[in-house]
Amino acid sequence: SEDVRKRLAAGRDRFEVMMVEVIDALPLPDDVDRFVFRKHYLGGMNAVGVWYSPGGSLRPADIARKIVRALKR
């Protein structure tokens, strides 16, 4: 319905603003395009649902720690 679409869009917009603030706060090199970095990061996060297996060896907290560890490098 239109109401659901509007609520989803509003939630997405709030999340996008939050991600801009988070990415802007990262100590990235000056030559890193933060727009591209943010889109790449969000795309990767959205893809977790494609390959994640609830019965697999990785729990969601493990995945989150590994992603954060990789971003810190």
Coordinates of N, CA and C in Angstrom, one line a residue:
S1 N 0.8 -1.2 0.0 CA 0.0 0.0 0.0 C 0.9 1.2 0.0
E2 N 0.3 2.3 -0.3 CA 1.0 3.6 -0.3 C 1.5 4.0 1.1
D3 N 0.8 3.7 2.1 CA 1.2 4.0 3.5 C 2.5 3.2 3.8
V4 N 2.5 1.9 3.5 CA 3.6 1.1 3.8 C 4.9 1.6 3.0
R5 N 4.6 1.9 1.7 CA 5.7 2.4 0.9 C 6.3 3.7 1.5
K6 N 5.5 4.6 1.9 CA 6.0 5.8 2.5 C 6.8 5.5 3.8
R7 N 6.3 4.6 4.7 CA 7.0 4.3 5.9 C 8.4 3.6 5.6
L8 N 8.4 2.8 4.6 CA 9.6 2.1 4.2 C 10.6 3.1 3.7
A9 N 10.1 4.0 2.9 CA 11.0 5.1 2.3 C 11.6 6.0 3.4
A10 N 10.7 6.3 4.4 CA 11.2 7.2 5.5 C 12.2 6.5 6.3
G11 N 12.0 5.2 6.6 CA 13.0 4.5 7.3 C 14.3 4.4 6.5
R12 N 14.3 4.1 5.2 CA 15.5 4.1 4.4 C 16.2 5.4 4.4
D13 N 15.4 6.5 4.3 CA 16.1 7.8 4.3 C 16.8 8.1 5.6
R14 N 16.1 7.7 6.8 CA 16.8 7.9 8.1 C 18.1 7.1 8.2
F15 N 18.0 5.9 7.7 CA 19.2 5.0 7.7 C 20.3 5.6 6.8
E16 N 19.9 6.1 5.6 CA 20.9 6.7 4.7 C 21.6 7.9 5.4
V17 N 20.9 8.7 6.1 CA 21.5 9.9 6.8 C 22.4 9.4 7.8
M18 N 22.0 8.4 8.6 CA 22.9 7.8 9.6 C 24.2 7.3 9.0
M19 N 24.1 6.6 7.9 CA 25.3 6.0 7.3 C 26.2 7.1 6.7
V20 N 25.6 8.2 6.2 CA 26.5 9.3 5.8 C 27.3 9.8 7.0
E21 N 26.6 10.0 8.1 CA 27.3 10.5 9.3 C 28.4 9.5 9.8
V22 N 28.1 8.2 9.8 CA 29.1 7.2 10.2 C 30.3 7.2 9.3
I23 N 30.0 7.2 8.0 CA 31.1 7.1 7.0 C 31.9 8.4 7.1
D24 N 31.3 9.5 7.2 CA 32.0 10.8 7.3 C 32.9 10.9 8.5
A25 N 32.6 10.1 9.6 CA 33.4 10.1 10.8 C 34.6 9.2 10.7
L26 N 34.6 8.3 9.7 CA 35.7 7.4 9.6 C 37.0 8.1 9.2
P27 N 38.1 7.7 9.7 CA 39.4 8.3 9.4 C 39.9 7.7 8.1
L28 N 39.3 7.9 7.0 CA 39.7 7.4 5.7 C 40.7 8.4 5.0
P29 N 41.5 7.8 4.1 CA 42.4 8.7 3.4 C 41.6 9.7 2.6
D30 N 42.2 10.9 2.4 CA 41.5 12.0 1.7 C 41.1 11.6 0.2
D31 N 41.8 10.7 -0.4 CA 41.4 10.3 -1.8 C 40.3 9.3 -1.9
V32 N 39.8 8.8 -0.8 CA 38.7 7.9 -0.8 C 37.4 8.6 -1.0
D33 N 36.7 8.2 -2.1 CA 35.4 8.8 -2.4 C 34.3 8.2 -1.4
R34 N 33.9 9.0 -0.5 CA 33.0 8.5 0.6 C 31.6 8.1 0.1
F35 N 31.2 8.7 -1.0 CA 29.9 8.3 -1.6 C 30.0 6.8 -2.1
V36 N 31.1 6.6 -2.9 CA 31.3 5.3 -3.5 C 31.6 4.3 -2.3
F37 N 32.4 4.7 -1.3 CA 32.6 3.8 -0.2 C 31.3 3.4 0.5
R38 N 30.5 4.4 0.7 CA 29.2 4.1 1.4 C 28.3 3.2 0.6
K39 N 28.2 3.4 -0.7 CA 27.4 2.5 -1.5 C 28.0 1.1 -1.6
H40 N 29.3 1.0 -1.7 CA 29.9 -0.3 -1.7 C 29.7 -1.0 -0.4
Y41 N 29.8 -0.3 0.7 CA 29.6 -0.9 2.1 C 28.2 -1.4 2.2
L42 N 27.2 -0.5 1.8 CA 25.8 -0.9 1.9 C 25.4 -2.1 1.0
G43 N 26.0 -2.1 -0.2 CA 25.8 -3.2 -1.1 C 26.3 -4.5 -0.5
G44 N 27.5 -4.5 0.1 CA 28.0 -5.7 0.8 C 27.2 -6.1 1.9
M45 N 26.7 -5.2 2.7 CA 25.9 -5.5 3.9 C 24.5 -6.1 3.4
N46 N 24.0 -5.6 2.3 CA 22.7 -6.1 1.8 C 22.9 -7.5 1.2
A47 N 24.0 -7.8 0.8 CA 24.3 -9.1 0.2 C 24.5 -10.3 1.2
V48 N 24.7 -9.9 2.5 CA 24.9 -10.9 3.5 C 23.7 -11.9 3.5
G49 N 22.5 -11.4 3.3 CA 21.3 -12.3 3.3 C 21.3 -13.3 2.2
V50 N 22.1 -13.1 1.2 CA 22.2 -14.0 0.0 C 23.0 -15.2 0.4
W51 N 24.1 -15.0 1.1 CA 25.0 -16.1 1.4 C 24.9 -16.6 2.8
Y52 N 24.3 -15.9 3.7 CA 24.3 -16.3 5.1 C 23.4 -17.6 5.3
S53 N 23.9 -18.5 6.1 CA 23.2 -19.7 6.4 C 23.0 -19.8 7.9
P54 N 21.7 -19.8 8.3 CA 21.5 -19.9 9.8 C 22.1 -21.1 10.4
G55 N 22.2 -22.2 9.7 CA 22.8 -23.4 10.2 C 24.3 -23.5 10.0
G56 N 24.9 -22.5 9.5 CA 26.3 -22.5 9.1 C 27.2 -22.2 10.3
S57 N 28.5 -22.1 10.0 CA 29.4 -22.0 11.1 C 29.6 -20.5 11.6
L58 N 29.0 -19.6 10.9 CA 29.1 -18.2 11.3 C 27.8 -17.7 11.8
R59 N 27.9 -17.1 13.0 CA 26.7 -16.4 13.6 C 26.7 -15.0 13.2
P60 N 25.6 -14.3 13.2 CA 25.5 -12.9 12.8 C 26.6 -12.0 13.5
A61 N 26.8 -12.3 14.8 CA 27.8 -11.5 15.6 C 29.2 -11.7 15.0
D62 N 29.5 -13.0 14.6 CA 30.8 -13.3 14.0 C 31.0 -12.5 12.7
I63 N 30.0 -12.5 11.9 CA 30.0 -11.8 10.6 C 30.3 -10.3 10.9
A64 N 29.5 -9.8 11.8 CA 29.7 -8.3 12.1 C 31.1 -8.0 12.6
R65 N 31.7 -8.8 13.4 CA 33.0 -8.6 13.9 C 34.0 -8.7 12.8
K66 N 33.9 -9.7 11.9 CA 34.8 -9.8 10.8 C 34.7 -8.6 9.8
I67 N 33.5 -8.1 9.6 CA 33.3 -7.0 8.7 C 34.0 -5.8 9.3
V68 N 33.8 -5.5 10.6 CA 34.4 -4.4 11.3 C 35.9 -4.5 11.3
R69 N 36.4 -5.7 11.5 CA 37.9 -5.9 11.5 C 38.4 -5.6 10.1
A70 N 37.8 -6.0 9.1 CA 38.2 -5.8 7.7 C 38.2 -4.3 7.4
L71 N 37.2 -3.5 7.9 CA 37.1 -2.1 7.6 C 38.2 -1.3 8.4
K72 N 38.6 -1.8 9.5 CA 39.6 -1.1 10.3 C 41.0 -1.2 9.7
R73 N 41.2 -2.1 8.8 CA 42.6 -2.2 8.2 C 42.9 -1.1 7.3

